[in-house]
XYZ file of N, CA and C in Angstrom:
360
model
N 11.958 12.663 20.592
C 10.658 12.633 19.839
C 10.721 11.471 18.694
N 9.336 11.010 18.728
C 9.387 9.830 17.997
C 9.213 10.193 16.561
N 9.505 9.041 15.548
C 9.207 9.267 14.241
C 7.758 9.204 13.750
N 7.410 9.698 12.650
C 6.176 9.496 11.957
C 5.920 8.026 11.684
N 4.905 7.619 12.065
C 4.340 6.373 11.972
C 3.447 6.415 10.316
N 4.005 5.645 9.201
C 3.142 5.564 8.030
C 2.226 4.409 7.938
N 2.481 3.466 8.429
C 1.787 1.840 8.428
C 1.673 1.444 9.452
N 0.529 0.657 10.001
C 0.311 -0.252 10.793
C -0.501 -1.170 10.303
N -0.062 -2.729 10.150
C -1.031 -3.609 9.420
C -1.087 -4.477 10.597
N -2.356 -5.167 10.624
C -2.700 -5.724 11.601
C -1.936 -5.691 12.911
N -1.978 -4.539 13.429
C -1.401 -4.243 14.706
C 0.046 -4.225 14.736
N 0.645 -4.482 13.554
C 2.257 -4.363 13.667
C 2.718 -3.023 12.946
N 3.147 -2.211 13.812
C 3.995 -0.985 13.440
C 5.100 -1.341 12.711
N 5.137 -0.997 11.156
C 6.071 -1.108 10.087
C 7.222 -0.026 10.233
N 8.437 -0.324 9.884
C 9.515 0.641 9.795
C 9.311 1.707 8.941
N 10.106 2.636 8.895
C 10.177 3.593 8.054
C 10.139 3.461 6.466
N 9.296 3.787 5.809
C 9.722 3.453 4.370
C 10.599 4.268 3.653
N 11.249 3.827 2.713
C 11.965 4.563 1.834
C 11.088 5.125 0.554
N 10.182 4.821 0.420
C 9.166 5.373 -0.647
C 7.673 5.190 0.170
N 6.940 5.932 -0.297
C 5.366 6.033 0.289
C 4.517 6.806 -0.962
N 3.714 6.087 -1.556
C 2.912 6.961 -2.522
C 1.407 6.605 -2.290
N 0.795 7.458 -2.101
C -0.605 7.078 -1.540
C -1.346 7.776 -2.927
N -2.278 7.136 -3.421
C -3.227 7.174 -4.557
C -4.722 7.132 -4.282
N -5.368 8.092 -4.827
C -6.989 7.745 -4.663
C -7.359 7.671 -6.126
N -8.221 6.608 -6.371
C -8.596 6.420 -7.531
C -10.206 6.219 -7.475
N -11.091 6.315 -8.564
C -12.476 5.967 -8.513
C -12.753 4.988 -9.316
N -13.641 4.121 -8.885
C -14.024 2.797 -9.679
C -15.327 3.208 -10.488
N -15.314 2.933 -11.795
C -16.221 3.122 -12.601
C -16.753 2.356 -13.205
N -18.277 2.132 -13.170
C -18.997 1.148 -13.606
C -18.699 0.951 -15.251
N -19.306 -0.274 -15.886
C -18.737 -0.397 -17.205
C -19.747 0.250 -18.267
N -20.765 0.658 -17.775
C -22.055 1.546 -18.205
C -21.190 2.876 -18.855
N -20.447 3.276 -18.017
C -19.751 4.401 -18.553
C -18.843 4.658 -20.127
N -18.721 5.847 -20.395
C -17.720 5.745 -21.803
C -18.298 6.839 -22.463
N -18.067 6.613 -23.946
C -18.504 7.767 -24.980
C -19.831 7.511 -24.956
N -20.652 8.820 -25.036
C -22.235 8.697 -25.609
C -22.310 9.010 -26.989
N -23.106 8.832 -27.580
C -23.363 8.869 -29.235
C -23.179 10.411 -29.754
N -23.429 11.478 -28.853
C -22.981 12.628 -29.044
C -21.712 12.906 -29.034
N -20.861 12.152 -28.386
C -19.326 12.295 -28.371
C -18.873 12.820 -27.022
N -19.715 12.811 -25.996
C -19.134 13.381 -24.734
C -18.774 12.111 -23.889
N -18.123 12.632 -22.548
C -17.808 11.233 -21.794
C -18.554 11.231 -20.742
N -19.275 10.171 -20.235
C -20.143 9.770 -19.561
C -19.147 9.068 -18.330
N -19.228 9.203 -16.913
C -18.540 8.541 -16.098
C -19.727 8.267 -14.870
N -19.886 6.983 -14.730
C -20.809 6.407 -13.940
C -19.886 6.032 -12.644
N -19.673 6.770 -11.758
C -18.519 6.368 -10.600
C -19.406 5.609 -9.492
N -18.784 4.376 -9.304
C -19.549 3.462 -8.497
C -18.892 3.727 -6.734
N -17.409 4.121 -6.676
C -16.887 4.403 -5.590
C -15.967 5.542 -5.819
N -15.718 6.628 -4.866
C -14.784 7.732 -5.163
C -13.690 7.264 -4.201
N -12.606 7.766 -4.479
C -11.473 8.054 -3.518
C -10.964 6.508 -2.756
N -11.003 5.325 -3.780
C -10.469 4.242 -3.080
C -8.996 4.156 -3.232
N -8.362 3.907 -1.903
C -7.172 4.000 -1.645
C -6.339 3.017 -2.069
N -5.164 3.285 -2.663
C -4.116 2.559 -3.087
C -2.714 3.135 -2.384
N -1.772 2.214 -1.828
C -0.457 2.862 -1.519
C 0.728 1.897 -2.023
N 1.643 2.411 -2.649
C 2.698 2.022 -3.191
C 4.035 2.182 -1.850
N 4.777 1.405 -1.261
C 5.474 1.459 -0.649
C 6.770 0.469 -0.765
N 7.927 1.123 -0.113
C 9.263 0.168 -0.464
C 10.027 0.746 0.774
N 10.592 -0.512 1.137
C 11.238 -0.562 2.341
C 12.616 -1.217 2.465
N 13.656 -0.733 3.062
C 15.282 -1.395 2.975
C 15.208 -1.983 4.519
N 15.345 -3.233 4.573
C 15.062 -3.865 5.697
C 15.795 -4.876 5.779
N 15.877 -5.593 7.104
C 16.602 -7.047 7.837
C 15.756 -8.215 7.287
N 16.355 -9.244 7.254
C 15.702 -10.617 6.569
C 14.456 -10.619 7.663
N 14.489 -10.485 8.915
C 13.603 -10.621 9.759
C 12.285 -9.859 9.202
N 12.046 -8.516 8.590
C 11.381 -8.039 8.442
C 10.884 -8.524 6.825
N 11.599 -9.132 6.104
C 11.173 -9.786 4.976
C 10.377 -10.921 5.372
N 10.776 -11.583 6.322
C 9.759 -12.732 6.685
C 8.281 -12.273 7.186
N 8.366 -11.398 7.788
C 6.971 -10.414 8.136
C 6.175 -10.286 7.167
N 6.837 -9.365 6.141
C 6.033 -9.001 4.907
C 5.589 -9.864 4.212
N 6.332 -11.067 3.962
C 6.146 -12.396 3.066
C 4.614 -13.016 3.834
N 4.795 -13.044 5.291
C 3.666 -13.533 5.932
C 2.338 -12.886 5.843
N 2.512 -11.510 6.025
C 1.339 -10.336 5.703
C 0.790 -10.437 4.235
N 1.756 -10.867 3.367
C 0.906 -11.256 2.028
C 0.079 -12.474 1.865
N 0.463 -13.539 2.542
C -0.429 -14.444 2.599
C -1.945 -14.364 3.148
N -2.031 -13.135 3.935
C -3.571 -13.046 4.213
C -4.337 -12.363 3.283
N -5.551 -12.940 3.253
C -6.463 -12.095 2.155
C -7.070 -10.713 2.506
N -7.203 -10.542 3.886
C -7.640 -9.068 4.146
C -6.615 -8.772 5.562
N -6.122 -7.549 5.245
C -5.485 -6.814 6.272
C -5.940 -5.439 6.821
N -6.149 -5.673 8.222
C -6.392 -4.142 8.778
C -5.156 -3.207 8.758
N -5.495 -1.971 7.985
C -4.303 -1.066 7.554
C -4.551 0.221 8.392
N -3.760 0.879 9.096
C -3.757 2.288 9.481
C -2.842 2.803 8.634
N -3.340 3.729 7.941
C -1.986 4.515 6.997
C -2.334 5.820 7.140
N -1.004 6.547 6.697
C -0.974 8.040 6.836
C -1.782 8.508 5.519
N -2.649 9.247 5.811
C -3.567 9.934 4.918
C -2.687 11.387 4.633
N -2.384 11.374 3.418
C -1.558 12.678 3.109
C -2.285 13.763 2.993
N -3.659 13.697 2.946
C -4.646 15.090 2.964
C -4.666 15.658 4.549
N -4.895 14.859 5.354
C -5.100 15.311 6.843
C -3.889 14.905 7.837
N -3.021 14.215 7.154
C -1.668 13.773 8.043
C -2.151 12.973 9.151
N -3.091 12.464 9.290
C -3.623 11.368 10.384
C -3.543 10.121 9.800
N -3.459 8.867 10.618
C -3.759 7.737 10.330
C -5.156 7.177 10.298
N -5.516 6.856 9.047
C -6.889 6.302 8.791
C -6.800 4.791 8.662
N -8.019 4.141 8.925
C -8.062 2.746 8.875
C -9.220 2.004 7.675
N -8.321 1.071 7.199
C -9.092 0.212 5.964
C -8.899 -1.224 5.907
N -9.673 -1.770 5.253
C -9.203 -3.248 5.060
C -8.618 -3.163 3.794
N -7.317 -3.848 3.549
C -6.767 -3.674 2.240
C -6.209 -5.402 2.108
N -5.474 -5.392 0.933
C -4.752 -6.407 0.609
C -3.597 -6.106 0.020
N -2.480 -6.975 -0.004
C -1.093 -6.752 -0.612
C -1.029 -7.320 -2.059
N -0.637 -6.533 -2.963
C -0.533 -6.915 -4.355
C 0.985 -6.542 -4.821
N 1.514 -7.637 -5.377
C 2.908 -7.517 -6.003
C 3.860 -7.411 -4.935
N 4.270 -8.306 -4.190
C 5.237 -8.310 -3.235
C 6.539 -8.560 -4.249
N 7.667 -7.678 -3.718
C 8.759 -7.810 -4.632
C 9.945 -7.785 -3.470
N 10.982 -8.515 -3.620
C 11.965 -8.845 -2.507
C 13.275 -8.676 -3.345
N 14.431 -7.849 -2.953
C 15.364 -7.730 -3.808
C 16.673 -7.402 -2.952
N 17.970 -8.270 -2.941
C 18.876 -8.121 -2.234
C 19.547 -6.879 -2.487
N 19.923 -6.190 -1.629
C 20.526 -4.711 -2.022
C 22.187 -5.113 -1.390
N 22.546 -5.551 -0.578
C 23.757 -5.694 -0.047
C 24.080 -7.008 0.773
N 25.008 -7.791 0.693
C 25.211 -8.838 1.137
C 26.011 -8.648 2.472
N 25.571 -8.811 3.755
C 26.475 -8.750 5.019
C 26.521 -9.843 5.906
N 27.150 -9.506 6.896
C 27.414 -10.561 7.807
C 26.144 -10.587 8.598
N 25.314 -10.008 8.409
C 23.759 -9.940 8.973
C 22.894 -10.297 8.106
N 23.083 -11.426 7.092
C 22.146 -11.896 6.111
C 21.617 -10.718 5.333
N 22.145 -9.969 5.261
C 21.927 -8.922 4.105
C 20.792 -7.711 4.100
N 21.145 -6.613 3.448
C 19.852 -5.732 3.543
C 19.152 -6.058 2.436
N 17.849 -5.887 2.695
C 17.016 -6.217 1.770
C 15.774 -5.256 1.005
N 15.469 -4.956 0.085
C 14.621 -4.077 -0.496
C 13.106 -4.698 -0.801
N 12.349 -4.404 -0.042
C 10.789 -4.938 -0.200
C 9.840 -3.910 -0.563
N 9.166 -4.127 -1.611
C 8.235 -3.466 -2.358
C 6.884 -3.777 -2.363
N 5.718 -3.066 -2.531
C 4.280 -3.836 -2.351
C 3.233 -2.919 -2.709
N 2.182 -3.011 -3.185
C 0.928 -2.425 -3.252
C -0.008 -2.621 -2.008
N -0.376 -1.732 -1.378
C -1.792 -2.035 -0.590
C -2.972 -1.507 -1.424
N -4.009 -2.369 -1.659
C -5.156 -1.917 -2.399
C -6.517 -1.904 -1.395
N -7.039 -0.893 -1.299
C -8.360 -0.845 -0.475
C -9.231 -2.033 -1.016
N -10.022 -2.510 -0.352
C -11.394 -3.356 -0.644
C -12.446 -2.419 -0.985
């Protein structure tokens, strides 16, 4: 039995993450806010924009792959939708790539890599 695939970026199937946080947010226009009557008015431009925070424990080879993906301004991402438990496709970019050495080993170390994928 194969494991669940969480992320495929530019046709590269990523390893299992240690953390996967999927968030849906709304993009609001600047015209929204509080009215003179004191009620809140929301002018939503886009509903359900996806943001995914992920963390991986990985080898130096994967650190190099993640660093290379960060250089792309647009990525084609297939991600696990937690509502349908199916892979959805979207154009995204990587924000905030963080790399941390967890343990130095004879195989060049175990690394923790984390970043956020934001939908365009």
